[in-house]
PDB file of C-alpha atoms and ligand atoms in Angstrom:
ATOM      1  CA  MET A   1      35.656  12.104   3.044  1.00 45.00           C
ATOM      2  CA  PRO A   2      34.296  10.141   0.153  1.00 46.00           C
ATOM      3  CA  GLU A   3      32.542  12.023  -2.549  1.00 49.00           C
ATOM      4  CA  HIS A   4      29.505  10.040  -2.389  1.00 53.00           C
ATOM      5  CA  GLU A   5      28.317   8.375   0.969  1.00 53.00           C
ATOM      6  CA  ILE A   6      26.301   5.364   0.466  1.00 49.00           C
ATOM      7  CA  LEU A   7      23.565   4.910   2.838  1.00 50.00           C
ATOM      8  CA  PRO A   8      21.835   2.036   3.914  1.00 49.00           C
ATOM      9  CA  PRO A   9      18.016   2.035   3.154  1.00 44.00           C
ATOM     10  CA  PHE A  10      16.046   4.150   5.764  1.00 46.00           C
ATOM     11  CA  PRO A  11      13.905   1.741   7.743  1.00 48.00           C
ATOM     12  CA  GLY A  12      10.294   1.665   6.288  1.00 48.00           C
ATOM     13  CA  SER A  13      11.314   4.120   3.355  1.00 50.00           C
ATOM     14  CA  ALA A  14      11.309   0.907   0.719  1.00 77.00           C
ATOM     15  CA  ILE A  15       8.058  -0.256  -0.693  1.00 90.00           C
ATOM     16  CA  PRO A  16       8.110  -4.216   0.290  1.00 90.00           C
ATOM     17  CA  HIS A  17       7.986  -6.878  -2.263  1.00 92.00           C
ATOM     18  CA  VAL A  18       5.487  -9.198  -1.956  1.00 93.00           C
ATOM     19  CA  GLY A  19       6.051 -11.392  -4.854  1.00 94.00           C
ATOM     20  CA  THR A  20       6.380 -12.508  -8.331  1.00 95.00           C
ATOM     21  CA  TYR A  21       4.253 -13.840 -10.903  1.00 96.00           C
ATOM     22  CA  ARG A  22       6.065 -15.457 -13.472  1.00 96.00           C
ATOM     23  CA  ARG A  23       4.260 -17.009 -16.923  1.00 96.00           C
ATOM     24  CA  VAL A  24       5.288 -17.806 -20.354  1.00 98.00           C
ATOM     25  CA  LEU A  25       2.577 -16.266 -23.013  1.00 98.00           C
ATOM     26  CA  PRO A  26       2.184 -17.575 -26.535  1.00 98.00           C
ATOM     27  CA  VAL A  27       2.181 -14.042 -28.164  1.00 98.00           C
ATOM     28  CA  SER A  28       4.727 -11.691 -29.687  1.00 97.00           C
ATOM     29  CA  LEU A  29       6.249  -8.763 -28.003  1.00 97.00           C
ATOM     30  CA  GLU A  30       4.346  -6.229 -30.106  1.00 97.00           C
ATOM     31  CA  ARG A  31       0.621  -7.844 -29.318  1.00 98.00           C
ATOM     32  CA  MET A  32       2.107  -7.623 -25.474  1.00 98.00           C
ATOM     33  CA  TYR A  33       2.953  -3.454 -25.550  1.00 98.00           C
ATOM     34  CA  GLU A  34      -0.430  -2.993 -27.206  1.00 97.00           C
ATOM     35  CA  ASN A  35      -2.077  -4.806 -25.124  1.00 98.00           C
ATOM     36  CA  THR A  36      -0.556  -3.035 -21.897  1.00 98.00           C
ATOM     37  CA  LEU A  37      -0.852   0.501 -23.861  1.00 98.00           C
ATOM     38  CA  ASP A  38      -4.840  -0.501 -24.350  1.00 98.00           C
ATOM     39  CA  TRP A  39      -6.521   0.985 -21.257  1.00 98.00           C
ATOM     40  CA  GLU A  40      -9.600   1.027 -22.896  1.00 98.00           C
ATOM     41  CA  HIS A  41     -10.315  -2.815 -22.456  1.00 98.00           C
ATOM     42  CA  LEU A  42     -10.061  -2.496 -18.595  1.00 98.00           C
ATOM     43  CA  PRO A  43     -13.946  -2.612 -17.658  1.00 98.00           C
ATOM     44  CA  TYR A  44     -14.590  -5.042 -20.839  1.00 98.00           C
ATOM     45  CA  VAL A  45     -12.323  -7.941 -21.114  1.00 98.00           C
ATOM     46  CA  HIS A  46     -11.744  -7.271 -17.151  1.00 98.00           C
ATOM     47  CA  SER A  47     -15.243  -6.928 -16.355  1.00 97.00           C
ATOM     48  CA  SER A  48     -14.966  -9.162 -13.340  1.00 96.00           C
ATOM     49  CA  SER A  49     -11.755  -6.675 -11.493  1.00 97.00           C
ATOM     50  CA  PHE A  50     -12.835  -3.249 -13.214  1.00 98.00           C
ATOM     51  CA  ALA A  51     -16.313  -1.444 -13.525  1.00 98.00           C
ATOM     52  CA  ARG A  52     -15.521   1.748 -15.601  1.00 98.00           C
ATOM     53  CA  ILE A  53     -12.299   3.612 -16.539  1.00 98.00           C
ATOM     54  CA  ASP A  54     -11.441   7.450 -17.735  1.00 98.00           C
ATOM     55  CA  CYS A  55      -8.486   8.620 -19.539  1.00 98.00           C
ATOM     56  CA  GLU A  56      -6.737  11.148 -18.196  1.00 98.00           C
ATOM     57  CA  ALA A  57      -3.807  11.359 -20.152  1.00 98.00           C
ATOM     58  CA  GLU A  58      -2.095   9.066 -22.254  1.00 98.00           C
ATOM     59  CA  GLY A  59       0.898   8.542 -25.410  1.00 97.00           C
ATOM     60  CA  PRO A  60       3.525   6.085 -26.586  1.00 96.00           C
ATOM     61  CA  TRP A  61       4.931   6.469 -22.494  1.00 97.00           C
ATOM     62  CA  GLY A  62       1.842   4.668 -20.959  1.00 98.00           C
ATOM     63  CA  TRP A  63      -1.332   6.445 -19.515  1.00 98.00           C
ATOM     64  CA  ARG A  64      -3.097   7.667 -16.371  1.00 98.00           C
ATOM     65  CA  ALA A  65      -6.794   6.702 -15.750  1.00 98.00           C
ATOM     66  CA  ALA A  66      -9.170   7.164 -12.606  1.00 98.00           C
ATOM     67  CA  LEU A  67     -10.177   3.383 -12.601  1.00 98.00           C
ATOM     68  CA  VAL A  68     -13.518   2.174 -10.653  1.00 98.00           C
ATOM     69  CA  GLY A  69     -13.113  -1.176  -9.411  1.00 97.00           C
ATOM     70  CA  ALA A  70     -15.614  -3.949  -9.800  1.00 96.00           C
ATOM     71  CA  ARG A  71     -16.429  -3.643  -6.156  1.00 95.00           C
ATOM     72  CA  GLY A  72     -16.800  -0.032  -6.374  1.00 97.00           C
ATOM     73  CA  ASP A  73     -13.508   1.372  -5.329  1.00 97.00           C
ATOM     74  CA  ALA A  74     -12.118   4.540  -7.033  1.00 98.00           C
ATOM     75  CA  SER A  75      -8.411   4.890  -7.792  1.00 98.00           C
ATOM     76  CA  VAL A  76      -6.154   6.473  -9.966  1.00 98.00           C
ATOM     77  CA  ILE A  77      -3.348   4.407 -11.856  1.00 98.00           C
ATOM     78  CA  GLU A  78      -0.791   5.162 -14.002  1.00 98.00           C
ATOM     79  CA  LEU A  79       1.390   3.130 -16.369  1.00 98.00           C
ATOM     80  CA  ARG A  80       4.755   3.703 -17.764  1.00 97.00           C
ATOM     81  CA  LEU A  81       6.110   1.900 -20.308  1.00 97.00           C
ATOM     82  CA  ASP A  82       9.832   1.265 -21.204  1.00 97.00           C
ATOM     83  CA  ARG A  83      10.808  -0.449 -24.218  1.00 96.00           C
ATOM     84  CA  ALA A  84      14.620  -0.348 -24.198  1.00 96.00           C
ATOM     85  CA  CYS A  85      13.937  -2.005 -20.840  1.00 96.00           C
ATOM     86  CA  ARG A  86      10.924  -4.027 -22.127  1.00 97.00           C
ATOM     87  CA  ARG A  87       9.448  -3.101 -18.794  1.00 97.00           C
ATOM     88  CA  TRP A  88       6.149  -1.590 -17.231  1.00 98.00           C
ATOM     89  CA  ILE A  89       5.799   0.349 -13.971  1.00 96.00           C
ATOM     90  CA  THR A  90       2.201   0.379 -13.172  1.00 97.00           C
ATOM     91  CA  ARG A  91       1.963   3.172  -9.991  1.00 97.00           C
ATOM     92  CA  ASN A  92      -1.337   3.332  -7.784  1.00 97.00           C
ATOM     93  CA  LEU A  93      -1.359   7.077  -7.340  1.00 97.00           C
ATOM     94  CA  SER A  94      -4.529   6.922  -4.924  1.00 97.00           C
ATOM     95  CA  GLY A  95      -7.259   4.494  -3.827  1.00 97.00           C
ATOM     96  CA  PRO A  96      -7.299   1.735  -1.643  1.00 95.00           C
ATOM     97  CA  ALA A  97      -3.648   0.579  -2.948  1.00 95.00           C
ATOM     98  CA  ALA A  98      -2.421   3.945  -3.370  1.00 96.00           C
ATOM     99  CA  GLY A  99       1.363   3.828  -3.370  1.00 95.00           C
ATOM    100  CA  ALA A 100       1.653   0.133  -4.737  1.00 96.00           C
ATOM    101  CA  GLU A 101       3.695  -0.381  -7.233  1.00 95.00           C
ATOM    102  CA  ILE A 102       3.306  -3.701 -10.172  1.00 96.00           C
ATOM    103  CA  TRP A 103       6.747  -4.171 -12.085  1.00 96.00           C
ATOM    104  CA  THR A 104       6.463  -5.941 -15.245  1.00 97.00           C
ATOM    105  CA  HIS A 105       9.483  -7.389 -17.384  1.00 97.00           C
ATOM    106  CA  VAL A 106       9.150  -9.031 -20.531  1.00 98.00           C
ATOM    107  CA  PHE A 107      11.844 -11.508 -22.010  1.00 98.00           C
ATOM    108  CA  PRO A 108      10.986 -12.778 -25.569  1.00 97.00           C
ATOM    109  CA  ILE A 109      11.649 -16.035 -26.126  1.00 97.00           C
ATOM    110  CA  GLU A 110      10.329 -16.332 -29.365  1.00 96.00           C
ATOM    111  CA  SER A 111       8.815 -14.538 -32.356  1.00 96.00           C
ATOM    112  CA  ARG A 112       5.450 -15.532 -30.568  1.00 97.00           C
ATOM    113  CA  ARG A 113       6.844 -16.537 -26.577  1.00 98.00           C
ATOM    114  CA  VAL A 114       7.392 -14.300 -23.891  1.00 98.00           C
ATOM    115  CA  ASP A 115       8.278 -14.801 -20.775  1.00 98.00           C
ATOM    116  CA  ILE A 116       6.677 -12.142 -18.585  1.00 97.00           C
ATOM    117  CA  VAL A 117       8.313 -11.508 -14.468  1.00 96.00           C
ATOM    118  CA  VAL A 118       5.230  -9.367 -12.404  1.00 96.00           C
ATOM    119  CA  ASP A 119       6.786  -8.255  -9.317  1.00 95.00           C
ATOM    120  CA  PHE A 120       4.206  -6.872  -6.918  1.00 95.00           C
ATOM    121  CA  PHE A 121       5.750  -3.758  -4.127  1.00 94.00           C
ATOM    122  CA  VAL A 122       3.020  -2.993  -1.766  1.00 95.00           C
ATOM    123  CA  PRO A 123       3.488  -0.304   1.140  1.00 94.00           C
ATOM    124  CA  GLY A 124       2.321  -0.964   4.596  1.00 91.00           C
ATOM    125  CA  VAL A 125       2.632  -4.926   4.577  1.00 91.00           C
ATOM    126  CA  ALA A 126       3.934  -6.276   7.467  1.00 90.00           C
ATOM    127  CA  ASP A 127       6.435  -8.839   7.186  1.00 88.00           C
ATOM    128  CA  GLU A 128       4.730 -11.918   8.347  1.00 91.00           C
ATOM    129  CA  GLN A 129       1.786 -11.135   5.611  1.00 93.00           C
ATOM    130  CA  ARG A 130       3.781 -10.603   2.676  1.00 91.00           C
ATOM    131  CA  SER A 131       3.372 -13.928   1.178  1.00 92.00           C
ATOM    132  CA  ARG A 132      -0.383 -13.826   1.747  1.00 95.00           C
ATOM    133  CA  VAL A 133      -0.751 -10.302  -0.161  1.00 95.00           C
ATOM    134  CA  GLY A 134       1.394 -11.676  -3.021  1.00 94.00           C
ATOM    135  CA  GLU A 135      -0.243 -14.901  -3.707  1.00 95.00           C
ATOM    136  CA  ALA A 136      -3.499 -12.618  -3.716  1.00 96.00           C
ATOM    137  CA  TYR A 137      -2.021 -10.257  -6.474  1.00 97.00           C
ATOM    138  CA  ALA A 138      -0.311 -13.384  -8.287  1.00 96.00           C
ATOM    139  CA  ARG A 139      -4.557 -15.065  -8.490  1.00 97.00           C
ATOM    140  CA  LEU A 140      -5.314 -11.684  -9.421  1.00 97.00           C
ATOM    141  CA  TYR A 141      -2.957 -11.312 -12.292  1.00 97.00           C
ATOM    142  CA  GLU A 142      -3.499 -15.134 -13.465  1.00 97.00           C
ATOM    143  CA  ARG A 143      -6.877 -13.895 -14.146  1.00 97.00           C
ATOM    144  CA  LEU A 144      -6.091 -11.111 -15.812  1.00 98.00           C
ATOM    145  CA  TYR A 145      -3.367 -12.657 -18.131  1.00 98.00           C
ATOM    146  CA  ASP A 146      -5.929 -15.270 -18.810  1.00 97.00           C
ATOM    147  CA  GLU A 147      -8.427 -12.935 -20.341  1.00 98.00           C
ATOM    148  CA  ASP A 148      -5.449 -11.010 -22.231  1.00 98.00           C
ATOM    149  CA  VAL A 149      -4.083 -14.176 -23.919  1.00 98.00           C
ATOM    150  CA  ALA A 150      -7.415 -14.704 -25.102  1.00 96.00           C
ATOM    151  CA  MET A 151      -7.990 -11.070 -26.381  1.00 98.00           C
ATOM    152  CA  MET A 152      -4.080 -10.949 -27.785  1.00 98.00           C
ATOM    153  CA  MET A 153      -4.281 -14.517 -29.633  1.00 97.00           C
ATOM    154  CA  GLY A 154      -7.979 -13.610 -30.801  1.00 96.00           C
ATOM    155  CA  ARG A 155      -6.501 -10.381 -32.533  1.00 96.00           C
ATOM    156  CA  GLN A 156      -2.934 -12.164 -33.714  1.00 96.00           C
ATOM    157  CA  ARG A 157      -5.460 -14.863 -35.600  1.00 94.00           C
ATOM    158  CA  GLN A 158      -7.462 -12.293 -37.329  1.00 91.00           C
ATOM    159  CA  LEU A 159      -3.974 -10.407 -38.229  1.00 92.00           C
ATOM    160  CA  ASP A 160      -2.889 -13.566 -40.441  1.00 90.00           C
ATOM    161  CA  ARG A 161      -6.357 -14.274 -41.747  1.00 82.00           C
ATOM    162  CA  ARG A 162      -6.216 -10.746 -43.012  1.00 68.00           C
ATOM    163  CA  ILE A 163      -3.491 -12.146 -45.555  1.00 57.00           C
ATOM    164  CA  ASP A 164      -4.977 -15.774 -46.294  1.00 56.00           C
ATOM    165  CA  ALA A 165      -8.560 -13.496 -46.969  1.00 53.00           C
ATOM    166  CA  ILE A 166      -7.492 -11.168 -50.019  1.00 49.00           C
ATOM    167  CA  ARG A 167      -7.142 -14.806 -52.021  1.00 50.00           C
ATOM    168  CA  ASP A 168     -10.916 -14.906 -51.474  1.00 54.00           C
ATOM    169  CA  ASN A 169     -12.523 -12.492 -53.637  1.00 58.00           C
ATOM    170  CA  GLU A 170     -16.031 -13.635 -54.374  1.00 71.00           C
ATOM    171  CA  HIS A 171     -18.244 -10.444 -54.587  1.00 84.00           C
ATOM    172  CA  GLU A 172     -21.841 -11.884 -54.455  1.00 88.00           C
ATOM    173  CA  LEU A 173     -23.261 -14.160 -52.810  1.00 89.00           C
ATOM    174  CA  GLU A 174     -26.726 -16.076 -53.667  1.00 90.00           C
ATOM    175  CA  LEU A 175     -28.434 -17.417 -50.260  1.00 90.00           C
ATOM    176  CA  GLY A 176     -31.708 -18.702 -51.415  1.00 88.00           C
ATOM    177  CA  ALA A 177     -34.990 -17.505 -49.943  1.00 92.00           C
ATOM    178  CA  ARG A 178     -35.469 -15.845 -47.031  1.00 91.00           C
ATOM    179  CA  GLU A 179     -37.776 -18.328 -45.052  1.00 90.00           C
ATOM    180  CA  ASP A 180     -35.141 -20.718 -45.092  1.00 91.00           C
ATOM    181  CA  LEU A 181     -32.562 -18.892 -44.033  1.00 91.00           C
ATOM    182  CA  ARG A 182     -31.277 -19.661 -40.022  1.00 92.00           C
ATOM    183  CA  LEU A 183     -30.447 -16.418 -38.711  1.00 93.00           C
ATOM    184  CA  PRO A 184     -28.077 -15.376 -37.659  1.00 95.00           C
ATOM    185  CA  LEU A 185     -25.737 -16.729 -40.988  1.00 94.00           C
ATOM    186  CA  ALA A 186     -21.851 -16.220 -40.804  1.00 93.00           C
ATOM    187  CA  VAL A 187     -21.232 -15.705 -44.494  1.00 92.00           C
ATOM    188  CA  ASN A 188     -17.985 -15.057 -46.738  1.00 90.00           C
ATOM    189  CA  LEU A 189     -17.888 -12.456 -49.428  1.00 90.00           C
ATOM    190  CA  GLY A 190     -15.015 -10.185 -50.881  1.00 84.00           C
ATOM    191  CA  GLY A 191     -12.847 -12.037 -48.431  1.00 82.00           C
ATOM    192  CA  ARG A 192     -14.294 -10.895 -45.659  1.00 88.00           C
ATOM    193  CA  GLU A 193     -16.440 -12.568 -42.436  1.00 91.00           C
ATOM    194  CA  TYR A 194     -20.045 -11.144 -42.319  1.00 94.00           C
ATOM    195  CA  VAL A 195     -22.585 -11.824 -39.873  1.00 96.00           C
ATOM    196  CA  LEU A 196     -26.584 -12.013 -41.333  1.00 96.00           C
ATOM    197  CA  ALA A 197     -29.077 -11.146 -38.822  1.00 96.00           C
ATOM    198  CA  GLU A 198     -32.546  -9.589 -38.613  1.00 94.00           C
ATOM    199  CA  VAL A 199     -33.344  -6.714 -36.614  1.00 94.00           C
ATOM    200  CA  GLN A 200     -36.797  -5.999 -36.253  1.00 92.00           C
ATOM    201  CA  LYS A 201     -38.048  -8.344 -39.196  1.00 90.00           C
ATOM    202  CA  ASP A 202     -34.929  -5.958 -41.673  1.00 93.00           C
ATOM    203  CA  LEU A 203     -32.071  -8.139 -42.803  1.00 95.00           C
ATOM    204  CA  VAL A 204     -28.463  -6.529 -41.686  1.00 96.00           C
ATOM    205  CA  VAL A 205     -24.909  -7.478 -42.293  1.00 96.00           C
ATOM    206  CA  PHE A 206     -22.541  -6.873 -40.266  1.00 97.00           C
ATOM    207  CA  PRO A 207     -18.573  -7.791 -40.225  1.00 96.00           C
ATOM    208  CA  ARG A 208     -17.451 -10.377 -37.280  1.00 95.00           C
ATOM    209  CA  GLN A 209     -14.294  -8.448 -36.815  1.00 95.00           C
ATOM    210  CA  CYS A 210     -14.607  -4.557 -34.966  1.00 97.00           C
ATOM    211  CA  PRO A 211     -13.338  -2.363 -37.240  1.00 96.00           C
ATOM    212  CA  HIS A 212     -11.459  -0.817 -33.774  1.00 97.00           C
ATOM    213  CA  GLN A 213      -9.023  -3.762 -33.381  1.00 96.00           C
ATOM    214  CA  LEU A 214     -10.724  -6.486 -34.989  1.00 95.00           C
ATOM    215  CA  GLY A 215     -12.308  -7.855 -31.903  1.00 97.00           C
ATOM    216  CA  PRO A 216     -15.020 -10.738 -32.590  1.00 96.00           C
ATOM    217  CA  LEU A 217     -18.734  -9.505 -33.295  1.00 97.00           C
ATOM    218  CA  ASP A 218     -21.267 -12.004 -33.367  1.00 94.00           C
ATOM    219  CA  ALA A 219     -25.416 -11.553 -33.074  1.00 91.00           C
ATOM    220  CA  GLN A 220     -25.214 -12.122 -29.122  1.00 92.00           C
ATOM    221  CA  GLY A 221     -23.783  -8.658 -28.884  1.00 93.00           C
ATOM    222  CA  LEU A 222     -26.820  -7.084 -30.815  1.00 96.00           C
ATOM    223  CA  GLN A 223     -29.823  -5.654 -29.265  1.00 95.00           C
ATOM    224  CA  ASP A 224     -32.317  -3.326 -30.657  1.00 94.00           C
ATOM    225  CA  GLY A 225     -29.961  -3.015 -34.035  1.00 95.00           C
ATOM    226  CA  ILE A 226     -27.199  -1.990 -32.012  1.00 97.00           C
ATOM    227  CA  LEU A 227     -23.940  -3.995 -31.689  1.00 98.00           C
ATOM    228  CA  THR A 228     -21.779  -3.887 -29.007  1.00 98.00           C
ATOM    229  CA  CYS A 229     -18.056  -5.316 -29.106  1.00 98.00           C
ATOM    230  CA  PRO A 230     -16.764  -7.116 -26.489  1.00 97.00           C
ATOM    231  CA  TRP A 231     -13.171  -5.444 -26.232  1.00 98.00           C
ATOM    232  CA  HIS A 232     -13.498  -2.282 -25.684  1.00 98.00           C
ATOM    233  CA  GLY A 233     -17.179  -1.491 -25.352  1.00 97.00           C
ATOM    234  CA  TYR A 234     -17.634   0.264 -29.037  1.00 98.00           C
ATOM    235  CA  ARG A 235     -21.391   0.671 -30.171  1.00 98.00           C
ATOM    236  CA  PHE A 236     -22.397   0.786 -33.704  1.00 98.00           C
ATOM    237  CA  ASP A 237     -25.635   1.074 -35.576  1.00 97.00           C
ATOM    238  CA  VAL A 238     -25.756  -2.022 -38.142  1.00 96.00           C
ATOM    239  CA  ARG A 239     -28.133  -0.459 -40.183  1.00 94.00           C
ATOM    240  CA  SER A 240     -26.070   2.996 -40.380  1.00 94.00           C
ATOM    241  CA  GLY A 241     -22.203   1.378 -39.617  1.00 96.00           C
ATOM    242  CA  GLU A 242     -22.120   4.234 -37.309  1.00 97.00           C
ATOM    243  CA  CYS A 243     -20.270   4.255 -33.993  1.00 97.00           C
ATOM    244  CA  VAL A 244     -23.189   5.144 -31.642  1.00 98.00           C
ATOM    245  CA  SER A 245     -20.640   5.670 -28.359  1.00 97.00           C
ATOM    246  CA  GLY A 246     -18.637   8.046 -29.515  1.00 96.00           C
ATOM    247  CA  GLN A 247     -15.243   7.073 -30.982  1.00 95.00           C
ATOM    248  CA  ARG A 248     -14.045   7.834 -34.340  1.00 94.00           C
ATOM    249  CA  CYS A 249     -14.585   4.854 -35.738  1.00 96.00           C
ATOM    250  CA  ARG A 250     -17.346   3.120 -37.902  1.00 96.00           C
ATOM    251  CA  LEU A 251     -18.687  -0.201 -39.805  1.00 96.00           C
ATOM    252  CA  ASP A 252     -17.390   0.812 -43.293  1.00 90.00           C
ATOM    253  CA  ASN A 253     -18.297  -0.654 -46.604  1.00 88.00           C
ATOM    254  CA  LEU A 254     -21.188  -2.718 -45.279  1.00 93.00           C
ATOM    255  CA  PRO A 255     -21.977  -5.444 -48.207  1.00 94.00           C
ATOM    256  CA  GLU A 256     -25.715  -4.501 -49.979  1.00 94.00           C
ATOM    257  CA  ILE A 257     -28.859  -7.220 -49.162  1.00 95.00           C
ATOM    258  CA  ARG A 258     -30.574  -7.245 -52.274  1.00 92.00           C
ATOM    259  CA  VAL A 259     -33.453  -9.325 -53.769  1.00 90.00           C
ATOM    260  CA  GLY A 260     -32.002 -11.453 -56.442  1.00 87.00           C
ATOM    261  CA  PRO A 261     -33.497 -12.637 -59.898  1.00 85.00           C
ATOM    262  CA  SER A 262     -35.179 -15.537 -59.049  1.00 85.00           C
ATOM    263  CA  GLY A 263     -36.502 -14.168 -55.524  1.00 87.00           C
ATOM    264  CA  GLY A 264     -33.678 -15.206 -53.020  1.00 90.00           C
ATOM    265  CA  VAL A 265     -31.501 -12.821 -50.433  1.00 94.00           C
ATOM    266  CA  VAL A 266     -28.205 -11.880 -52.503  1.00 93.00           C
ATOM    267  CA  LEU A 267     -25.182  -9.731 -51.215  1.00 93.00           C
ATOM    268  CA  SER A 268     -22.983  -8.027 -52.845  1.00 92.00           C
ATOM    269  CA  ALA A 269     -19.646  -6.455 -51.489  1.00 88.00           C
ATOM    270  CA  ALA A 270     -18.977  -2.746 -51.024  1.00 82.00           C
ATOM    271  CA  ARG A 271     -16.285  -1.974 -53.798  1.00 69.00           C
TER     272      ARG A 271
HETATM  273  S1  LIG B   1     -11.852  -4.112 -30.723  1.00 59.78           S
HETATM  274 FE1  LIG B   1     -11.851  -2.173 -29.710  1.00 59.78          FE
HETATM  275  S2  LIG B   1     -14.251  -1.970 -29.963  1.00 59.78           S
HETATM  276 FE2  LIG B   1     -13.863  -3.480 -30.736  1.00 59.78          FE
HETATM  277 FE1  LIG B   2      -5.619  -6.449 -19.979  1.00 59.78          FE
END
């Protein structure tokens, strides 16, 4: 009698493989892992797919979260990252797609170029329906990755620019008479980029990069003195710099705005 018996798969026990999505992305493996572990961006960067997320557990292993889709459907999703295999598995633990698994493998081609292969496994799909379901998943992932690439490349650009910015060390800027300023106004000061804007007739200044993960801040996200970042939805009071959405984060070292000797608006970098 053999020590191990190899059994054929039990009929119906395997989750049917319904399709594969493959794409080359112009980002590093590091940006990919960062994006994968970043559950917070889902309802913001992917607002057409997700309305809300509440994290239940997270760590270097991945995360588990309760998600509400853009159409109001609730599910619990777990993502497990295996760096040694350059792979992560997303499992739908409950909800309309309960039991579905999405396996993503990443193959680095160059330092900032990766090939991704995403396999979709969905239970309860009849053979003749597999390609239709697989195509729907592939279309969804095409859109999600379009959105993610924009975010990952934006963050990479900001990380690269931080190195250049150290050389630019202008600490004071005379901007001219207030009535001549065309607000909002982008300015460079002390090697950083800021936006000068107006809140209830007062001038305010805030950085163009979010202190969380360098998301793009601009005056479009400013309402009644509260600035919202489009990547994870952190909200900041632009006058105090405080984060008013509950995270441990703040707009630090905001420049001082004052009137110079000649009557013009002067910005001084915080030291
Ligand atoms: S980059 Fe995350 S909230 Fe701004
Ligand atoms: Fe994403």
